Amino acid sequence: MSKKNERYNVLYQHYRRFLKNLLRNYFVWEGLPETIDERAHEELVLFNGYDVGFRYNGDIIVANGALSGIDLYQRPTQFVSANPKIVPTQLRTPLKDCVPCYNTKNYAFGENCNTLVNIFADLLANLSISVRTSVRNSRVVVIPTVSDDKEAIRVSELMEDIYNGDSYALAYEIGELNGNNLFPIKARDNIVVAELADARRNILSDFFAETGVRTIAVDKRERTNLLEMDSNSDQIHIANEIMLAPRRLWAEQMNKMFDTNISVRFNEEVIKNVNIAQGVE
């Protein structure tokens, strides 16, 4: 595997974890029975597409499994748990003795977020490589006059790392060499780097919009009028319904079937933190 491909794979896996962790914090569940683990529940719904709540040995739990059979409205009519801890295997009927919780309103297929995460992780990984290359190519350095062989070797090795775009070398170069006045380093004004940074913000904004958080574009926020602000507020509400509505429906159905007091809401801190990251006050 080439060094470039290895770097891409590291960045791709990093951004997959990053985006998945963002999604895991989208919703706040309240009133779940102690026998339902909130993290495991949300993990199944997000990345399996659904899980199913039911009573087992007197406890209310959730589990993944196979949904089958389609009614007139393309809703599953049967469920069998795939959890090996749940024995014996029992055929259950949705909305009679169990309640499916879907990630979206697509009852037939249980759409999960894996494809979305993979697409945006790929975009961010490739963009990071482009930024790294552009930063490397924008640098102008002046090699100093060294006083001894030891210093010459040190500078030579550092210059090679800088040329190869090593981020630690760049940080060391700015923090140490400039601070100690070993030699002057100048960064050429590079509009491409700025454009790539904007592209990264736009990619993240698109990801948030796809999953229920609509933000005002940074380059437009100063020109946004009141009508557009109202429109953006409506978009946030509508987008939230993509994944929030089926979770609320599950909570209502669980409460009715098992006399629980489950509720779910969108984590407002997510919108707040996204807006701060995008530069929106």
PDB file of C-alpha atoms in Angstrom, residues 143-163 168-183 185:
ATOM      1  CA  ILE A 143      17.840  27.606   4.638  1.00  0.00           C
ATOM      2  CA  PRO A 144      20.045  29.036   7.371  1.00  0.00           C
ATOM      3  CA  THR A 145      23.785  29.049   7.671  1.00  0.00           C
ATOM      4  CA  VAL A 146      24.606  26.358  10.201  1.00  0.00           C
ATOM      5  CA  SER A 147      27.459  26.477  12.683  1.00  0.00           C
ATOM      6  CA  ASP A 148      28.265  22.773  13.001  1.00  0.00           C
ATOM      7  CA  ASP A 149      27.575  19.374  11.456  1.00  0.00           C
ATOM      8  CA  LYS A 150      25.075  18.385  14.133  1.00  0.00           C
ATOM      9  CA  GLU A 151      22.912  21.425  13.452  1.00  0.00           C
ATOM     10  CA  ALA A 152      23.250  20.849   9.706  1.00  0.00           C
ATOM     11  CA  ILE A 153      21.904  17.297  10.015  1.00  0.00           C
ATOM     12  CA  ARG A 154      19.044  18.467  12.224  1.00  0.00           C
ATOM     13  CA  VAL A 155      17.994  21.197   9.795  1.00  0.00           C
ATOM     14  CA  SER A 156      18.366  18.870   6.800  1.00  0.00           C
ATOM     15  CA  GLU A 157      16.079  16.253   8.354  1.00  0.00           C
ATOM     16  CA  LEU A 158      13.553  18.876   9.379  1.00  0.00           C
ATOM     17  CA  MET A 159      13.516  20.400   5.901  1.00  0.00           C
ATOM     18  CA  GLU A 160      12.816  16.980   4.403  1.00  0.00           C
ATOM     19  CA  ASP A 161       9.884  16.479   6.761  1.00  0.00           C
ATOM     20  CA  ILE A 162       8.544  19.932   5.915  1.00  0.00           C
ATOM     21  CA  TYR A 163       8.853  19.250   2.201  1.00  0.00           C
ATOM     22  CA  TYR A 168       4.309  17.786  13.251  1.00  0.00           C
ATOM     23  CA  ALA A 169       7.341  19.226  11.464  1.00  0.00           C
ATOM     24  CA  LEU A 170       5.295  22.218  10.357  1.00  0.00           C
ATOM     25  CA  ALA A 171       4.142  22.844  13.906  1.00  0.00           C
ATOM     26  CA  TYR A 172       7.659  22.378  15.241  1.00  0.00           C
ATOM     27  CA  GLU A 173       9.048  24.641  12.548  1.00  0.00           C
ATOM     28  CA  ILE A 174       6.693  27.479  13.423  1.00  0.00           C
ATOM     29  CA  GLY A 175       6.788  27.036  17.196  1.00  0.00           C
ATOM     30  CA  GLU A 176      10.486  26.301  17.684  1.00  0.00           C
ATOM     31  CA  LEU A 177      12.573  27.503  14.780  1.00  0.00           C
ATOM     32  CA  ASN A 178      10.870  30.846  14.422  1.00  0.00           C
ATOM     33  CA  GLY A 179      10.818  31.251  18.184  1.00  0.00           C
ATOM     34  CA  ASN A 180      14.561  30.627  18.374  1.00  0.00           C
ATOM     35  CA  ASN A 181      15.275  32.708  15.254  1.00  0.00           C
ATOM     36  CA  LEU A 182      17.162  29.845  13.603  1.00  0.00           C
ATOM     37  CA  PHE A 183      15.904  30.939  10.216  1.00  0.00           C
ATOM     38  CA  ILE A 185      10.046  31.125   7.325  1.00  0.00           C
TER      39      ILE A 185
END
